[in-house]
XYZ file of N, CA and C in Angstrom:
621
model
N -10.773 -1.156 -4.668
C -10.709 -2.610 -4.707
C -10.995 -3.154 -3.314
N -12.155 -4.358 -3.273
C -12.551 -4.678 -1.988
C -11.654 -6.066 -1.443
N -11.164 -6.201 -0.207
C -10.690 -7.520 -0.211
C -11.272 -8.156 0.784
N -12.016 -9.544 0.680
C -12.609 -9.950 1.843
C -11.528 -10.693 2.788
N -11.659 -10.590 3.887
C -10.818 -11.120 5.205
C -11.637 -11.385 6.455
N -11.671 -13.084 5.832
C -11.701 -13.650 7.735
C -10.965 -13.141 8.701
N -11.865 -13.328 9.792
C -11.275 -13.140 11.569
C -10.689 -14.434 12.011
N -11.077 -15.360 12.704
C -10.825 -16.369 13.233
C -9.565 -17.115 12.578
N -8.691 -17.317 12.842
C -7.500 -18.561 12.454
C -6.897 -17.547 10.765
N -7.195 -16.765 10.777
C -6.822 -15.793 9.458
C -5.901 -14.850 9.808
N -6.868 -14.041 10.834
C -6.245 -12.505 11.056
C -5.132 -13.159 12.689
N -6.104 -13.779 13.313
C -5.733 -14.202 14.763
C -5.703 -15.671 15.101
N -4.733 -16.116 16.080
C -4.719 -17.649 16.292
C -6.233 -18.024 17.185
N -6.942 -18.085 16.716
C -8.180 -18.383 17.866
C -7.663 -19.975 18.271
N -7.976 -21.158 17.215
C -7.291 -22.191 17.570
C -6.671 -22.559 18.572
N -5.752 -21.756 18.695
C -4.475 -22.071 19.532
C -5.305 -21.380 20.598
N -6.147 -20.422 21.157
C -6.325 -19.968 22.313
C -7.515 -21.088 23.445
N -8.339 -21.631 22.054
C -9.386 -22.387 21.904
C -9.141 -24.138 22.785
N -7.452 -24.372 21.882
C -6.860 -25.322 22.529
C -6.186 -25.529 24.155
N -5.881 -23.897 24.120
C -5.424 -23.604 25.682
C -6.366 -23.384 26.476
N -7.476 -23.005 26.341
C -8.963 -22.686 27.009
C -8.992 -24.545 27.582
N -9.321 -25.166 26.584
C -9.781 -26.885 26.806
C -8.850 -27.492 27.670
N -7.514 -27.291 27.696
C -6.866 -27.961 28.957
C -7.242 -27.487 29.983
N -6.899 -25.843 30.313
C -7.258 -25.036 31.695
C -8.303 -25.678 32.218
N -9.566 -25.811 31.759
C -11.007 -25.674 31.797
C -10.723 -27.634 32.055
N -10.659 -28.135 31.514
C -11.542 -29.316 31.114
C -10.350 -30.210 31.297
N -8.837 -29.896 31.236
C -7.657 -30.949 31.004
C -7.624 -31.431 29.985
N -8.491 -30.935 28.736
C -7.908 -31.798 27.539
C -7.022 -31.326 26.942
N -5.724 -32.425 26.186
C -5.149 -32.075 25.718
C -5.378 -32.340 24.290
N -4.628 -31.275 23.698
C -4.670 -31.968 21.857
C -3.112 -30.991 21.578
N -2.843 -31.197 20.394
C -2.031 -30.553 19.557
C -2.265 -29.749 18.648
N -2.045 -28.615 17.617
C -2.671 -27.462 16.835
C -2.538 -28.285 15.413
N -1.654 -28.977 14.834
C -1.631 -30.201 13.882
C -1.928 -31.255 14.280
N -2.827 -31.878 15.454
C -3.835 -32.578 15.479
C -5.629 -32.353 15.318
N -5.512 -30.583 15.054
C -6.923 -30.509 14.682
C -7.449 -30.193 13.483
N -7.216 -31.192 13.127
C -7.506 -31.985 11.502
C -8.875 -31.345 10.950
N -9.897 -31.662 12.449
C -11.584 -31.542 11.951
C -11.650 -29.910 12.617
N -12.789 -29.319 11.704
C -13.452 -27.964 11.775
C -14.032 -27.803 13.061
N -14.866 -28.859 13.401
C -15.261 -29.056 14.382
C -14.953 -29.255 16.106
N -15.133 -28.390 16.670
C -14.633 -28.440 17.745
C -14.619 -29.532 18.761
N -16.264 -30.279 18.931
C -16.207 -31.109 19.474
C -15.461 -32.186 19.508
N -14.801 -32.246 17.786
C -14.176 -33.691 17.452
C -12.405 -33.187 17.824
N -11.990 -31.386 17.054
C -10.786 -31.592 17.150
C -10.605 -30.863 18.830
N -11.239 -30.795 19.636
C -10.502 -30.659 21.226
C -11.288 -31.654 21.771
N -12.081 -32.455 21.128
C -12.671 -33.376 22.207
C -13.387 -33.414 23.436
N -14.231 -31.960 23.036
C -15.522 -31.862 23.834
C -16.882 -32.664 23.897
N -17.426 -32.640 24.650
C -18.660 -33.365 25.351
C -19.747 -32.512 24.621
N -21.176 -33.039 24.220
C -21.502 -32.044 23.986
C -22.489 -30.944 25.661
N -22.075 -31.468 26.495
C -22.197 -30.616 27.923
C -21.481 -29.447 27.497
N -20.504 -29.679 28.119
C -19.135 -29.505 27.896
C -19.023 -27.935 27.214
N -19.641 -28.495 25.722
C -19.122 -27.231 24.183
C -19.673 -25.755 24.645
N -20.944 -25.857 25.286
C -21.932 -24.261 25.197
C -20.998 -23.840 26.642
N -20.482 -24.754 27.895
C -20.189 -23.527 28.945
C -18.533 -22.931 28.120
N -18.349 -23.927 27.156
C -16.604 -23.507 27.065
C -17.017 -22.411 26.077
N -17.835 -22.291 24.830
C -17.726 -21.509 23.809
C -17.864 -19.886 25.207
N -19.060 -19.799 26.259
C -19.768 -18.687 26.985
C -18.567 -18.554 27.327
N -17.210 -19.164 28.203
C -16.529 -18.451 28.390
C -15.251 -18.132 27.836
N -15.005 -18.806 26.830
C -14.136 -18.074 25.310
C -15.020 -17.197 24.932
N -15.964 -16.227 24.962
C -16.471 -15.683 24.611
C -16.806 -14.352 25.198
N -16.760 -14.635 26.772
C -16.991 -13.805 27.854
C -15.456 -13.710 28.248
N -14.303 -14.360 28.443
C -12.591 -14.150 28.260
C -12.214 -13.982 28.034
N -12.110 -14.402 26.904
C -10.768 -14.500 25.966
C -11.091 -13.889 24.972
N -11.849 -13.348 23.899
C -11.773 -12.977 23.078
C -10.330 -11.786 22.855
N -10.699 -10.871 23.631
C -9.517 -9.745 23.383
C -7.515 -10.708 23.776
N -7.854 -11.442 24.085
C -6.529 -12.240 24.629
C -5.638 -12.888 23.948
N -6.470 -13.085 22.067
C -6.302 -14.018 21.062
C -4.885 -13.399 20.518
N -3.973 -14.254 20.454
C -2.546 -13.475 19.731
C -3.128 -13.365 18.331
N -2.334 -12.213 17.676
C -2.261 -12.230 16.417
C -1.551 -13.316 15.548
N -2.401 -13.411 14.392
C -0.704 -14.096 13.450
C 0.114 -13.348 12.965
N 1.106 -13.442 13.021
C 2.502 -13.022 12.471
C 1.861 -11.947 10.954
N 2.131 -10.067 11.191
C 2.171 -10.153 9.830
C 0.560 -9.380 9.158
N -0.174 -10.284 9.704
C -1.602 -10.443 9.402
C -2.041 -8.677 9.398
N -1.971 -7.638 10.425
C -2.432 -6.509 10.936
C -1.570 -5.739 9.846
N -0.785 -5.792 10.155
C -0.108 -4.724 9.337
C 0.033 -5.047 8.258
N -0.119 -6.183 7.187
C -0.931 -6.018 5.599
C -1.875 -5.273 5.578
N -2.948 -6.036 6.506
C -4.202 -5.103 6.228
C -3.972 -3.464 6.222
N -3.474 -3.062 7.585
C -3.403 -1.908 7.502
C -2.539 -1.107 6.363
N -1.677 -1.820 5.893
C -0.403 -1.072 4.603
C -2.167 -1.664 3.427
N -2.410 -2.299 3.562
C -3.378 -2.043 2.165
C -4.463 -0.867 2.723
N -4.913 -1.241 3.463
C -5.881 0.312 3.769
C -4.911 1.845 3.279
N -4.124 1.830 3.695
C -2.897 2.834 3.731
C -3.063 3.109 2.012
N -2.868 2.157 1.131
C -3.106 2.023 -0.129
C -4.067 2.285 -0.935
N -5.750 2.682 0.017
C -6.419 2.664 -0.974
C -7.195 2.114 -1.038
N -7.048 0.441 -0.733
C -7.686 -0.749 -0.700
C -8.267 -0.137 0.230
N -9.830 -1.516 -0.111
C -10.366 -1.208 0.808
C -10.633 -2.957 1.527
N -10.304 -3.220 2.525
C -10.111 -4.084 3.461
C -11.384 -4.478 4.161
N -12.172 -5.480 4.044
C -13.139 -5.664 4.916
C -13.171 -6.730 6.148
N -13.376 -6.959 6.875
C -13.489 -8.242 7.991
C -14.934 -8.717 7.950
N -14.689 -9.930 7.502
C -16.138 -10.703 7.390
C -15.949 -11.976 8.510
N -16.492 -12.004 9.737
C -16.290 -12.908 10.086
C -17.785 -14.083 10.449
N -17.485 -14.593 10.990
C -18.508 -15.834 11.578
C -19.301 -15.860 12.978
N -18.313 -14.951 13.309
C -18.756 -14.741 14.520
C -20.070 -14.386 15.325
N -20.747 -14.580 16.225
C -22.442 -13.946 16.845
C -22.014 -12.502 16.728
N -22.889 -11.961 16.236
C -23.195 -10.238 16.498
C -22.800 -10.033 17.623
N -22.906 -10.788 18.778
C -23.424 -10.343 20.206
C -21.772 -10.301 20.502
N -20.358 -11.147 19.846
C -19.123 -10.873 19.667
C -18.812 -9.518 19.460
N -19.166 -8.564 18.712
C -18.990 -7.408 17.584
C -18.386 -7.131 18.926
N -18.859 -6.067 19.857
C -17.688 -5.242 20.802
C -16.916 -5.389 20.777
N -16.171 -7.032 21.657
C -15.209 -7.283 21.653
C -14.065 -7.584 20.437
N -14.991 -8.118 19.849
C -13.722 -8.234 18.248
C -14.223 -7.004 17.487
N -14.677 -5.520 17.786
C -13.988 -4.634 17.491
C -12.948 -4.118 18.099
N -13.096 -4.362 19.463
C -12.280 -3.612 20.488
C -10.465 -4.343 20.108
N -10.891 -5.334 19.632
C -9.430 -6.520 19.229
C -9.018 -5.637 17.802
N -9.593 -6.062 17.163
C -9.404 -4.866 15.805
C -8.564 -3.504 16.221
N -9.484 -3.051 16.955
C -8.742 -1.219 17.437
C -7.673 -1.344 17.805
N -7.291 -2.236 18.557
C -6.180 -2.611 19.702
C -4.861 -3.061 19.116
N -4.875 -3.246 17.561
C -4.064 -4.155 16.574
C -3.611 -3.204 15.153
N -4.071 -1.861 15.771
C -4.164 -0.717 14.679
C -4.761 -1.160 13.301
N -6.241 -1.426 13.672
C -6.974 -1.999 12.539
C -7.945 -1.003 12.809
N -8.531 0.499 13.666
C -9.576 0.778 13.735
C -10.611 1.049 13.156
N -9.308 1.335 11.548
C -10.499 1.929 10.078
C -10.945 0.656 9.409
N -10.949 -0.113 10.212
C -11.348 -1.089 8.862
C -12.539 -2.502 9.348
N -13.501 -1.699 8.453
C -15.045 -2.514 8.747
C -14.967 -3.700 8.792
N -15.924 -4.387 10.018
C -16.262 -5.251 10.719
C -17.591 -5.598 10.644
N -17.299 -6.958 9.836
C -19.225 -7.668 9.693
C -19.543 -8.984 10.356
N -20.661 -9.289 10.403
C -20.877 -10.749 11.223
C -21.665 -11.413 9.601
N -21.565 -12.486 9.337
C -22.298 -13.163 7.986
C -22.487 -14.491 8.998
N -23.725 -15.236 8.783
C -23.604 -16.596 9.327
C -23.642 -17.319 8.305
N -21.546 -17.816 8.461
C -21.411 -19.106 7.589
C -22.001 -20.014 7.951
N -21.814 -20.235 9.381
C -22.372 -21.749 9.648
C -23.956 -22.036 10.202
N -24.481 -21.189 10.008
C -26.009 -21.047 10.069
C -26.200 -21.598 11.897
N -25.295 -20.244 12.722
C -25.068 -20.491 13.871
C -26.175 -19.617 14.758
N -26.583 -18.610 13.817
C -27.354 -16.803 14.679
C -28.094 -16.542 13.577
N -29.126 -15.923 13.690
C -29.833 -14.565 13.328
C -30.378 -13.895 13.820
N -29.439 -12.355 13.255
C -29.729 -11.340 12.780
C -29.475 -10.208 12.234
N -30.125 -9.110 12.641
C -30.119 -8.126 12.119
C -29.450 -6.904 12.524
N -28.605 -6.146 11.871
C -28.227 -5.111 12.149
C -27.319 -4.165 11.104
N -26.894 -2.874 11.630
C -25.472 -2.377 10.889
C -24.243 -3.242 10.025
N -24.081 -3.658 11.523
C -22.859 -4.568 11.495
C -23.433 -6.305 10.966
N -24.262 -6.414 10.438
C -24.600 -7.975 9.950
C -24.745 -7.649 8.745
N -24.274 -8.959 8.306
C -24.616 -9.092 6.572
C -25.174 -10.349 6.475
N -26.264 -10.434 5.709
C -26.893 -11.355 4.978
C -26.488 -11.810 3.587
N -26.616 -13.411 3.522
C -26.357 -13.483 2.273
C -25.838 -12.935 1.405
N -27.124 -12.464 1.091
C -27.903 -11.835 0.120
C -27.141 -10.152 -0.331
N -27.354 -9.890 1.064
C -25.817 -8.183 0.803
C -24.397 -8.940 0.487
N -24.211 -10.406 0.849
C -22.701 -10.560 0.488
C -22.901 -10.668 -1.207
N -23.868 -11.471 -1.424
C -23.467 -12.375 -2.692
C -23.730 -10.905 -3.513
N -24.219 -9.583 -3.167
C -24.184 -8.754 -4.227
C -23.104 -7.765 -4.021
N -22.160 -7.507 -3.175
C -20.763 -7.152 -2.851
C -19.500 -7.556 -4.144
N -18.981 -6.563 -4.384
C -17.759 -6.938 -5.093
C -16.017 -7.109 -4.538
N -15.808 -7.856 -4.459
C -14.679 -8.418 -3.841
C -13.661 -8.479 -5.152
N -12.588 -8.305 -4.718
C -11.113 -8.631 -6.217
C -10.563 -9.642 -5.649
N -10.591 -9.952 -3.476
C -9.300 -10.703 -3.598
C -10.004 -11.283 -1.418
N -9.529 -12.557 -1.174
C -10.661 -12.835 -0.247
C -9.498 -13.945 0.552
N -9.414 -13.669 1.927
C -8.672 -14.429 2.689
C -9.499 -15.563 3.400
N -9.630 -16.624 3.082
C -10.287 -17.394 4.601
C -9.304 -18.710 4.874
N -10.053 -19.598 5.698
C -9.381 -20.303 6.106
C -10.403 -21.538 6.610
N -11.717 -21.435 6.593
C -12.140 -22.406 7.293
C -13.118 -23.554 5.666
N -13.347 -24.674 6.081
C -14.158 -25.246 4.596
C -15.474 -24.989 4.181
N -15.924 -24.546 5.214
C -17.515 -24.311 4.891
C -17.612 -23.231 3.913
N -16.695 -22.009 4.641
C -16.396 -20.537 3.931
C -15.904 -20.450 2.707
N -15.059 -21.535 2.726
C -14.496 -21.509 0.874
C -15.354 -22.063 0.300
N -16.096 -23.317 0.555
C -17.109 -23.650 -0.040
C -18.255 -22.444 -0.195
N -18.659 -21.648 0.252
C -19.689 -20.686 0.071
C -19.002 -19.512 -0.736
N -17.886 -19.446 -0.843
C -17.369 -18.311 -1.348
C -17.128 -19.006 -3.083
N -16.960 -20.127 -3.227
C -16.542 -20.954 -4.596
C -18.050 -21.305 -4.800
N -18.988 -21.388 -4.194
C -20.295 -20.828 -4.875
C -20.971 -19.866 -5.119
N -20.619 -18.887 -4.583
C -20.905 -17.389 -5.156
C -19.743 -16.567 -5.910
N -18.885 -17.447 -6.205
C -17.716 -17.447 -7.165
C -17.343 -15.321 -7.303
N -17.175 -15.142 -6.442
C -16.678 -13.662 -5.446
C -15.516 -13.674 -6.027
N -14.573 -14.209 -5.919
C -13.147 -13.588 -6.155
C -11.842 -14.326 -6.044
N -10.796 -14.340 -6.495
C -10.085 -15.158 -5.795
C -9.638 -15.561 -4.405
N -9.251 -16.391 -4.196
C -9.047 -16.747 -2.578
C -7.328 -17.356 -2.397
N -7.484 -16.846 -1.393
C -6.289 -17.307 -0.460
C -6.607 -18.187 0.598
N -6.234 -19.673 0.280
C -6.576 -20.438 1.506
C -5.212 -20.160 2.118
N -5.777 -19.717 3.652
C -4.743 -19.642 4.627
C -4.522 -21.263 5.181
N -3.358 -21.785 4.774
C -3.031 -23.335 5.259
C -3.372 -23.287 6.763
N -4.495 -24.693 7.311
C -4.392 -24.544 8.514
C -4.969 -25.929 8.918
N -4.226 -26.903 9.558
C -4.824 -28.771 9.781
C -6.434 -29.107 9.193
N -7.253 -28.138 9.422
C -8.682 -28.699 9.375
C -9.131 -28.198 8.088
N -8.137 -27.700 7.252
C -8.340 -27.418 5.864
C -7.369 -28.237 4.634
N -6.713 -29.155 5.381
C -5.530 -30.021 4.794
C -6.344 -30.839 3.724
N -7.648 -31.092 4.334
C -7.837 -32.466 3.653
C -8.971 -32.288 2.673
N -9.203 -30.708 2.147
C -9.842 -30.169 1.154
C -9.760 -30.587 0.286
N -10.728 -31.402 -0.672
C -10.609 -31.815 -2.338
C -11.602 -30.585 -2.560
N -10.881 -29.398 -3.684
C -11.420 -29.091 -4.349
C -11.950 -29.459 -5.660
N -13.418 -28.489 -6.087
C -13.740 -28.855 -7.366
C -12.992 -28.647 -8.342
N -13.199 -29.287 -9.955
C -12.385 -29.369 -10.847
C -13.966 -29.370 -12.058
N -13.606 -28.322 -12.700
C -12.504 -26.969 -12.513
C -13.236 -25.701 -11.217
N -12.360 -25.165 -11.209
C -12.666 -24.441 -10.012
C -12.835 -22.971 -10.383
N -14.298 -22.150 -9.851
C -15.200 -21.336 -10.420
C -13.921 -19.881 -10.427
N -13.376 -19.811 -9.750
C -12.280 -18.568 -9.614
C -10.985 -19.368 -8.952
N -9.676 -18.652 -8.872
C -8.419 -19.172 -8.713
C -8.419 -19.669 -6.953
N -7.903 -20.640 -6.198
C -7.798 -21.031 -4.942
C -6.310 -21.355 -4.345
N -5.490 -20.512 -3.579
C -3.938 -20.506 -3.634
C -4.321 -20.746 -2.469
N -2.954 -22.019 -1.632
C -2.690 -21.960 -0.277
C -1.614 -21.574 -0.101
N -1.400 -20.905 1.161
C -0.717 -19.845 1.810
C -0.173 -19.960 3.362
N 1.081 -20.246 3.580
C 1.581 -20.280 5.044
C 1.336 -19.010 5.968
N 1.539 -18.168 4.989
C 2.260 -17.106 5.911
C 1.539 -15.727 5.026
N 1.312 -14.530 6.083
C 0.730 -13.265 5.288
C 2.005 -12.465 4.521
N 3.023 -12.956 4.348
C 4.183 -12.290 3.684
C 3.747 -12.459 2.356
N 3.311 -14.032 2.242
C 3.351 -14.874 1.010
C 1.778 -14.160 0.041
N 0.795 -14.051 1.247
C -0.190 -13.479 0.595
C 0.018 -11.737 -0.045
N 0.668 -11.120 1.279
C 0.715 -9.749 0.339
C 1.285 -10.163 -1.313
N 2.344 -10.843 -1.378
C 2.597 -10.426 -2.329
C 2.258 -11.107 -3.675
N 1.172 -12.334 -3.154
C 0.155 -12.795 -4.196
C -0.938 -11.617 -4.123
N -1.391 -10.854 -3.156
C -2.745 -9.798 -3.446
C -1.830 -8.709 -4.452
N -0.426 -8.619 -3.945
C -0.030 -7.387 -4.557
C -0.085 -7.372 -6.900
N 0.301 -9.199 -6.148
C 0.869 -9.228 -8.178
C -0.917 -9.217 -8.762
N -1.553 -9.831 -7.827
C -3.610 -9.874 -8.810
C -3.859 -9.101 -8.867
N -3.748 -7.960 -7.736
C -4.510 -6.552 -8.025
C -3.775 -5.847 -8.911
N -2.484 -5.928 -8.994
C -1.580 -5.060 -10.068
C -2.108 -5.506 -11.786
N -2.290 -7.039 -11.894
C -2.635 -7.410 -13.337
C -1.575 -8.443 -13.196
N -0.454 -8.366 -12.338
C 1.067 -9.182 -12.727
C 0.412 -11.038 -12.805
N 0.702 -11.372 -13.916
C 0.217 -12.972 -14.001
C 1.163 -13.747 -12.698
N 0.621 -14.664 -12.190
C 1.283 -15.607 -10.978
C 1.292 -17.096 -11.314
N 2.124 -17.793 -10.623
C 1.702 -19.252 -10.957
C 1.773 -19.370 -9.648
């Protein structure tokens, strides 16, 4: 059984590192329930000067620096442990992969594959470690963590699997469709998800 799992604001607080980067750097302040929008420019209130030197050095910094969320690592790993098979699909540039493998290893995640997909039609290309479309939408998934809107929107059109929206400000203000192509649960906390992945994959009905 395959389960898809975001990186960013899923597995790890990027957000929150993203928000501490913008004061250091720049003095802006914001709050983590003031960033309502997906968008960076709008929820830290970057310039667009500003966005490309901050992303180069969140990128060239911080990546390995990102706390975990609570919880998050060691599901994955007790489902690998299980059988499952656990994937990391993230958003991220290819040209990331080192370092957010090296974050992975570092979090006792080492067995468990690492892809780049461009949700937001940010990069291309090609490699091992990249997935296209086209390899996602023919992938079988049972059970799929994300957190950001673009991603659920692409995942509720290739109607993949159920999802776990991980609750997070810039996903608050989601109207989903009606009716909706596979099941869509929001979720505080990875306690709450194990044991919604545990009752779907078992057969156990949930409300």
């Amino acid at each position: 059984m395959a389960l898809y799992i975001d990186f960013d604001d899923c597995i790890c607080e990027t957000n929150v590192t993203l928000r501490a980067l913008a004061l250091e750097r720049y003095g802006l302040s914001s709050t983590f329930e003031g960033m309502t929008e997906f968008d960076l420019h709008i929820s830290l209130g970057l310039s667009d000067t500003q966005y490309p030197e901050f992303m180069r050095i969140f990128h060239a910094e911080k990546l390995l620096e990102i706390p975990e969320i609570p919880d998050a690592c060691a599901t994955i790993a007790a489902w690998h442990r299980a059988g499952l098979e656990p994937l990391v699909i993230t958003g991220r540039n290819p040209n990331c992969h080192e370092a957010s493998r090296a974050w992975l290893d570092a979090h006792g995640l080492a067995d468990i594959p690492l892809y780049h997909l461009d949700k937001y039609q940010r990069f291309s290309a090609h490699g091992p470690d990249v997935l296209s479309l086209e390899q996602l939408t023919a992938m079988h998934f049972d059970f799929a963590v994300e957190d950001a809107p673009v991603s659920l929107a692409l995942l509720l059109r290739l109607r993949l699997c159920p999802i776990a929206l991980f609750d997070r400000p810039w996903n608050r203000k989601l109207t989903l469709p009606d009716p909706l192509p596979q099941p869509v649960r929001r979720f505080t906390s990875w306690k709450a998800i194990a044991a919604a992945a545990a009752a779907h994959l078992s057969g156990t009905p949930t409300r």
